[in-house]
């Protein structure tokens, strides 16, 4: 499908998403960075799923954030290992395994099926 996008990812500074600060899942707590960059969702065309597109999108999102001066990038994925019945629609935040395989680490679990994961740029 030359020239037709097969997926996209949303990435921007946390402060650009006012809903994140209000959400019980993503609100800032403790010593969280005040304004990290956030990868909030992915969309991959059905016929291109399970081909590494989301991984490439996440890599691109992190590279873009770093090029804009980010030192911390967060994701708010779901964990299908905890609840295998998660539908495709519920996985638009990405999965814990996707973020883990891309160098993110879990910093907290605000619910059984959700994680706050963080990538920190090397100094």
Backbone as JSON Lines, residues from 0, in Angstrom:
{"i":0,"aa":"X","n":[0.84,-1.17,0.0],"ca":[0.0,0.0,0.0],"c":[0.9,1.24,0.0]}
{"i":1,"aa":"X","n":[1.55,1.45,-1.1],"ca":[2.46,2.59,-1.22],"c":[1.78,3.9,-0.88]}
{"i":2,"aa":"X","n":[2.41,4.65,0.03],"ca":[1.93,5.97,0.38],"c":[0.76,6.01,1.33]}
{"i":3,"aa":"X","n":[0.24,4.85,1.73],"ca":[-0.89,4.81,2.65],"c":[-0.37,4.43,4.03]}
{"i":4,"aa":"X","n":[-0.6,5.28,5.03],"ca":[-0.11,4.96,6.38],"c":[-0.75,3.66,6.89]}
{"i":5,"aa":"X","n":[0.06,2.87,7.6],"ca":[-0.46,1.64,8.19],"c":[-0.7,1.8,9.69]}
{"i":6,"aa":"X","n":[-0.24,2.93,10.25],"ca":[-0.47,3.17,11.67],"c":[0.05,4.53,12.07]}
{"i":7,"aa":"X","n":[-0.27,4.9,13.3],"ca":[0.25,6.14,13.87],"c":[0.29,6.02,15.38]}
{"i":8,"aa":"X","n":[1.09,6.89,15.99],"ca":[1.18,6.96,17.45],"c":[1.11,8.42,17.86]}
{"i":9,"aa":"X","n":[0.52,8.67,19.01],"ca":[0.44,10.03,19.55],"c":[1.53,10.22,20.6]}
{"i":10,"aa":"X","n":[2.3,11.3,20.47],"ca":[3.33,11.63,21.45],"c":[3.42,13.14,21.57]}
{"i":11,"aa":"X","n":[3.44,13.61,22.8],"ca":[3.49,15.05,23.08],"c":[3.86,15.21,24.55]}
{"i":12,"aa":"X","n":[4.17,16.41,24.95],"ca":[4.43,16.65,26.36],"c":[3.17,16.4,27.18]}
{"i":13,"aa":"X","n":[3.36,15.88,28.37],"ca":[2.26,15.57,29.28],"c":[1.3,16.75,29.4]}
{"i":14,"aa":"X","n":[1.85,17.95,29.52],"ca":[1.02,19.16,29.71],"c":[0.12,19.47,28.52]}
{"i":15,"aa":"X","n":[0.41,18.89,27.36],"ca":[-0.43,19.1,26.18],"c":[-1.7,18.26,26.23]}
{"i":16,"aa":"X","n":[-1.77,17.33,27.16],"ca":[-2.93,16.46,27.32],"c":[-3.57,16.75,28.68]}
{"i":17,"aa":"X","n":[-4.43,17.74,28.81],"ca":[-5.0,18.09,30.11],"c":[-5.7,16.92,30.81]}
{"i":18,"aa":"X","n":[-6.25,16.02,30.04],"ca":[-6.94,14.87,30.63],"c":[-6.02,13.95,31.41]}
{"i":19,"aa":"X","n":[-4.76,13.91,31.05],"ca":[-3.82,13.04,31.76],"c":[-3.67,13.45,33.22]}
{"i":20,"aa":"X","n":[-3.64,14.75,33.48],"ca":[-3.48,15.23,34.86],"c":[-4.71,14.95,35.71]}
{"i":21,"aa":"X","n":[-5.85,14.79,35.06],"ca":[-7.09,14.53,35.8],"c":[-7.37,13.04,35.98]}
{"i":22,"aa":"X","n":[-6.76,12.21,35.18],"ca":[-7.03,10.77,35.22],"c":[-6.43,10.12,36.47]}
{"i":23,"aa":"X","n":[-7.18,9.26,37.14],"ca":[-6.6,8.56,38.29],"c":[-5.46,7.63,37.88]}
{"i":24,"aa":"X","n":[-5.41,7.24,36.63],"ca":[-4.34,6.37,36.14],"c":[-3.05,7.17,35.93]}
{"i":25,"aa":"X","n":[-3.14,8.35,35.35],"ca":[-1.95,9.07,34.9],"c":[-1.6,10.34,35.66]}
{"i":26,"aa":"X","n":[-2.41,10.71,36.66],"ca":[-2.09,11.94,37.39],"c":[-0.72,11.82,38.05]}
{"i":27,"aa":"X","n":[-0.07,12.97,38.22],"ca":[1.26,13.03,38.81],"c":[1.19,12.71,40.3]}
{"i":28,"aa":"X","n":[2.13,11.93,40.78],"ca":[2.23,11.61,42.21],"c":[3.7,11.64,42.62]}
{"i":29,"aa":"X","n":[3.91,11.83,43.91],"ca":[5.26,11.75,44.49],"c":[6.3,12.52,43.72]}
{"i":30,"aa":"X","n":[7.36,11.82,43.33],"ca":[8.47,12.47,42.64],"c":[8.42,12.27,41.12]}
{"i":31,"aa":"X","n":[7.21,12.11,40.57],"ca":[7.06,12.0,39.11],"c":[7.62,13.26,38.45]}
{"i":32,"aa":"X","n":[8.23,13.11,37.28],"ca":[8.63,14.31,36.55],"c":[7.38,15.13,36.21]}
{"i":33,"aa":"X","n":[7.47,16.44,36.31],"ca":[6.31,17.31,36.13],"c":[5.75,17.28,34.72]}
{"i":34,"aa":"X","n":[6.6,17.25,33.72],"ca":[6.13,17.35,32.34],"c":[6.92,16.45,31.4]}
{"i":35,"aa":"X","n":[6.83,15.12,31.61],"ca":[7.52,14.23,30.68],"c":[6.8,14.23,29.33]}
{"i":36,"aa":"X","n":[7.41,13.66,28.35],"ca":[6.7,13.41,27.1],"c":[5.89,12.14,27.3]}
{"i":37,"aa":"X","n":[4.75,12.04,26.64],"ca":[3.84,10.91,26.84],"c":[3.44,10.3,25.5]}
{"i":38,"aa":"X","n":[3.59,8.99,25.41],"ca":[3.08,8.23,24.26],"c":[1.74,7.7,24.72]}
{"i":39,"aa":"X","n":[0.66,8.26,24.16],"ca":[-0.66,7.97,24.72],"c":[-1.47,6.93,23.97]}
{"i":40,"aa":"X","n":[-1.23,6.76,22.67],"ca":[-2.02,5.76,21.96],"c":[-1.39,5.38,20.62]}
{"i":41,"aa":"X","n":[-1.86,4.25,20.13],"ca":[-1.42,3.7,18.85],"c":[-2.64,3.27,18.06]}
{"i":42,"aa":"X","n":[-2.53,3.39,16.76],"ca":[-3.52,2.82,15.85],"c":[-2.73,2.12,14.75]}
{"i":43,"aa":"X","n":[-3.04,0.86,14.54],"ca":[-2.4,0.08,13.46],"c":[-3.51,-0.59,12.67]}
{"i":44,"aa":"X","n":[-3.46,-0.42,11.36],"ca":[-4.48,-1.06,10.5],"c":[-4.5,-2.55,10.77]}
{"i":45,"aa":"X","n":[-5.69,-3.1,10.79],"ca":[-5.9,-4.5,11.15],"c":[-4.98,-5.45,10.39]}
{"i":46,"aa":"X","n":[-4.85,-5.26,9.1],"ca":[-4.06,-6.19,8.29],"c":[-2.55,-6.06,8.51]}
{"i":47,"aa":"X","n":[-2.12,-5.06,9.3],"ca":[-0.69,-4.87,9.58],"c":[-0.33,-5.16,11.04]}
{"i":48,"aa":"X","n":[-1.28,-5.63,11.82],"ca":[-0.99,-5.95,13.22],"c":[-0.13,-7.21,13.31]}
{"i":49,"aa":"X","n":[0.61,-7.29,14.4],"ca":[1.51,-8.41,14.69],"c":[2.65,-8.51,13.67]}
{"i":50,"aa":"X","n":[3.06,-7.35,13.15],"ca":[4.18,-7.27,12.2],"c":[5.27,-6.31,12.69]}
{"i":51,"aa":"X","n":[5.16,-5.85,13.92],"ca":[6.17,-4.94,14.46],"c":[5.9,-3.48,14.2]}
{"i":52,"aa":"X","n":[4.73,-3.15,13.68],"ca":[4.42,-1.76,13.38],"c":[4.36,-0.93,14.65]}
{"i":53,"aa":"X","n":[3.69,-1.41,15.68],"ca":[3.58,-0.65,16.94],"c":[4.97,-0.44,17.54]}
{"i":54,"aa":"X","n":[5.84,-1.43,17.46],"ca":[7.2,-1.29,17.99],"c":[7.94,-0.2,17.23]}
{"i":55,"aa":"X","n":[7.81,-0.18,15.92],"ca":[8.45,0.85,15.1],"c":[7.86,2.23,15.42]}
{"i":56,"aa":"X","n":[6.55,2.3,15.63],"ca":[5.92,3.57,15.98],"c":[6.41,4.07,17.34]}
{"i":57,"aa":"X","n":[6.54,3.17,18.31],"ca":[7.03,3.56,19.62],"c":[8.47,4.05,19.53]}
{"i":58,"aa":"X","n":[9.29,3.35,18.78],"ca":[10.67,3.78,18.59],"c":[10.73,5.17,17.97]}
{"i":59,"aa":"X","n":[9.89,5.4,16.95],"ca":[9.82,6.7,16.31],"c":[9.33,7.78,17.25]}
{"i":60,"aa":"X","n":[8.35,7.46,18.09],"ca":[7.81,8.43,19.05],"c":[8.89,8.83,20.05]}
{"i":61,"aa":"X","n":[9.64,7.85,20.56],"ca":[10.71,8.14,21.51],"c":[11.79,8.98,20.83]}
{"i":62,"aa":"X","n":[12.18,8.58,19.63],"ca":[13.21,9.35,18.91],"c":[12.76,10.79,18.68]}
{"i":63,"aa":"X","n":[11.51,10.98,18.32],"ca":[10.99,12.33,18.11],"c":[11.03,13.13,19.42]}
{"i":64,"aa":"X","n":[10.54,12.53,20.5],"ca":[10.53,13.23,21.79],"c":[11.95,13.63,22.2]}
{"i":65,"aa":"X","n":[12.89,12.72,22.05],"ca":[14.27,13.03,22.41],"c":[14.82,14.15,21.53]}
{"i":66,"aa":"X","n":[14.46,14.15,20.25],"ca":[14.95,15.2,19.35],"c":[14.38,16.57,19.72]}
{"i":67,"aa":"X","n":[13.27,16.57,20.46],"ca":[12.63,17.81,20.9],"c":[13.09,18.22,22.3]}
{"i":68,"aa":"X","n":[14.05,17.5,22.84],"ca":[14.61,17.85,24.14],"c":[14.1,17.04,25.31]}
{"i":69,"aa":"X","n":[13.27,16.03,25.07],"ca":[12.76,15.21,26.17],"c":[13.9,14.47,26.85]}
{"i":70,"aa":"X","n":[13.79,14.34,28.16],"ca":[14.72,13.5,28.91],"c":[13.99,12.29,29.5]}
{"i":71,"aa":"X","n":[12.66,12.41,29.58],"ca":[11.82,11.32,30.09],"c":[10.62,11.17,29.15]}
{"i":72,"aa":"X","n":[10.34,9.91,28.8],"ca":[9.16,9.6,27.98],"c":[8.37,8.55,28.74]}
{"i":73,"aa":"X","n":[7.08,8.77,28.87],"ca":[6.22,7.82,29.58],"c":[5.23,7.17,28.63]}
{"i":74,"aa":"X","n":[4.76,5.99,29.04],"ca":[3.66,5.31,28.39],"c":[2.73,4.79,29.47]}
{"i":75,"aa":"X","n":[1.49,4.53,29.09],"ca":[0.47,4.12,30.05],"c":[-0.25,2.86,29.54]}
{"i":76,"aa":"X","n":[0.52,1.81,29.3],"ca":[-0.03,0.63,28.63],"c":[-0.92,-0.25,29.51]}
{"i":77,"aa":"X","n":[-1.58,-1.16,28.84],"ca":[-2.38,-2.19,29.5],"c":[-1.54,-3.46,29.6]}
{"i":78,"aa":"X","n":[-1.95,-4.36,30.48],"ca":[-1.22,-5.6,30.68],"c":[-2.11,-6.8,30.39]}
{"i":79,"aa":"X","n":[-2.04,-7.33,29.15],"ca":[-2.87,-8.48,28.82],"c":[-2.45,-9.76,29.54]}
{"i":80,"aa":"X","n":[-1.26,-9.78,30.15],"ca":[-0.88,-10.95,30.95],"c":[-1.74,-11.04,32.21]}
{"i":81,"aa":"X","n":[-2.18,-9.89,32.71],"ca":[-3.05,-9.85,33.88],"c":[-4.49,-10.15,33.48]}
{"i":82,"aa":"X","n":[-4.91,-9.6,32.34],"ca":[-6.28,-9.82,31.86],"c":[-6.24,-10.14,30.36]}
{"i":83,"aa":"X","n":[-6.07,-11.42,30.01],"ca":[-5.95,-11.81,28.6],"c":[-7.15,-11.45,27.74]}
{"i":84,"aa":"X","n":[-8.29,-11.19,28.35],"ca":[-9.5,-10.9,27.58],"c":[-9.57,-9.47,27.07]}
{"i":85,"aa":"X","n":[-8.52,-8.66,27.27],"ca":[-8.53,-7.28,26.78],"c":[-8.77,-7.28,25.27]}
{"i":86,"aa":"X","n":[-9.72,-6.5,24.83],"ca":[-10.02,-6.43,23.4],"c":[-8.98,-5.56,22.69]}
{"i":87,"aa":"X","n":[-8.98,-5.63,21.38],"ca":[-8.09,-4.77,20.59],"c":[-8.36,-3.3,20.9]}
{"i":88,"aa":"X","n":[-9.63,-2.95,21.08],"ca":[-9.99,-1.57,21.38],"c":[-9.4,-1.11,22.71]}
{"i":89,"aa":"X","n":[-9.25,-2.03,23.66],"ca":[-8.69,-1.68,24.96],"c":[-7.16,-1.62,24.94]}
{"i":90,"aa":"X","n":[-6.55,-2.06,23.87],"ca":[-5.09,-2.11,23.78],"c":[-4.5,-0.9,23.05]}
{"i":91,"aa":"X","n":[-5.31,0.12,22.76],"ca":[-4.8,1.26,22.0],"c":[-3.73,2.04,22.74]}
{"i":92,"aa":"X","n":[-3.61,1.84,24.06],"ca":[-2.54,2.49,24.83],"c":[-1.21,1.78,24.64]}
{"i":93,"aa":"X","n":[-1.22,0.63,23.98],"ca":[-0.04,-0.22,23.89],"c":[-0.07,-1.23,25.02]}
{"i":94,"aa":"X","n":[0.86,-2.17,24.98],"ca":[0.92,-3.21,26.0],"c":[2.22,-3.08,26.8]}
{"i":95,"aa":"X","n":[2.18,-3.62,28.01],"ca":[3.38,-3.6,28.86],"c":[4.54,-4.26,28.12]}
{"i":96,"aa":"X","n":[4.3,-5.38,27.46],"ca":[5.4,-6.06,26.77],"c":[5.99,-5.22,25.64]}
{"i":97,"aa":"X","n":[5.16,-4.46,24.94],"ca":[5.65,-3.56,23.88],"c":[6.6,-2.52,24.47]}
{"i":98,"aa":"X","n":[6.17,-1.85,25.53],"ca":[7.01,-0.82,26.14],"c":[8.25,-1.43,26.78]}
{"i":99,"aa":"X","n":[8.11,-2.58,27.43],"ca":[9.24,-3.26,28.05],"c":[10.31,-3.6,27.01]}
{"i":100,"aa":"X","n":[9.89,-4.11,25.87],"ca":[10.84,-4.5,24.82],"c":[11.5,-3.29,24.16]}
{"i":101,"aa":"X","n":[10.99,-2.1,24.46],"ca":[11.54,-0.87,23.88],"c":[12.34,-0.06,24.9]}
{"i":102,"aa":"X","n":[12.7,-0.68,26.03],"ca":[13.57,-0.03,27.0],"c":[12.87,0.75,28.09]}
{"i":103,"aa":"X","n":[11.55,0.67,28.18],"ca":[10.81,1.33,29.24],"c":[10.8,0.42,30.47]}
{"i":104,"aa":"X","n":[10.65,1.03,31.65],"ca":[10.54,0.24,32.88],"c":[9.26,0.64,33.61]}
{"i":105,"aa":"X","n":[8.67,-0.31,34.3],"ca":[7.47,-0.03,35.08],"c":[7.88,0.78,36.31]}
{"i":106,"aa":"X","n":[7.22,1.92,36.52],"ca":[7.49,2.73,37.71],"c":[6.36,2.61,38.73]}
{"i":107,"aa":"X","n":[5.17,2.25,38.27],"ca":[4.08,1.96,39.21],"c":[2.93,1.31,38.45]}
{"i":108,"aa":"X","n":[2.04,0.71,39.24],"ca":[0.84,0.06,38.72],"c":[-0.37,0.71,39.37]}
{"i":109,"aa":"X","n":[-1.0,1.69,38.7],"ca":[-2.16,2.34,39.3],"c":[-3.41,1.47,39.32]}
{"i":110,"aa":"X","n":[-3.4,0.38,38.56],"ca":[-4.5,-0.6,38.6],"c":[-3.92,-1.94,38.18]}
{"i":111,"aa":"X","n":[-4.7,-2.98,38.34],"ca":[-4.2,-4.32,38.01],"c":[-3.8,-4.45,36.55]}
{"i":112,"aa":"X","n":[-4.54,-3.79,35.68],"ca":[-4.28,-3.97,34.24],"c":[-3.5,-2.83,33.6]}
{"i":113,"aa":"X","n":[-3.16,-1.79,34.34],"ca":[-2.46,-0.64,33.76],"c":[-1.13,-0.4,34.46]}
{"i":114,"aa":"X","n":[-0.17,0.11,33.69],"ca":[1.15,0.42,34.24],"c":[1.55,1.82,33.79]}
{"i":115,"aa":"X","n":[2.35,2.47,34.6],"ca":[3.05,3.68,34.21],"c":[4.46,3.21,33.9]}
{"i":116,"aa":"X","n":[4.89,3.42,32.66],"ca":[6.22,2.97,32.25],"c":[7.02,4.17,31.78]}
{"i":117,"aa":"X","n":[8.3,4.14,32.03],"ca":[9.14,5.31,31.77],"c":[10.43,4.91,31.07]}
{"i":118,"aa":"X","n":[10.78,5.73,30.09],"ca":[12.08,5.65,29.39],"c":[12.83,6.92,29.76]}
{"i":119,"aa":"X","n":[14.03,6.75,30.26],"ca":[14.84,7.91,30.62],"c":[16.07,7.96,29.74]}
{"i":120,"aa":"X","n":[16.28,9.12,29.11],"ca":[17.42,9.29,28.22],"c":[18.71,9.21,29.03]}
{"i":121,"aa":"X","n":[19.71,8.61,28.45],"ca":[21.02,8.54,29.09],"c":[21.63,9.92,29.16]}
{"i":122,"aa":"X","n":[22.28,10.21,30.26],"ca":[22.92,11.52,30.43],"c":[24.19,11.63,29.62]}
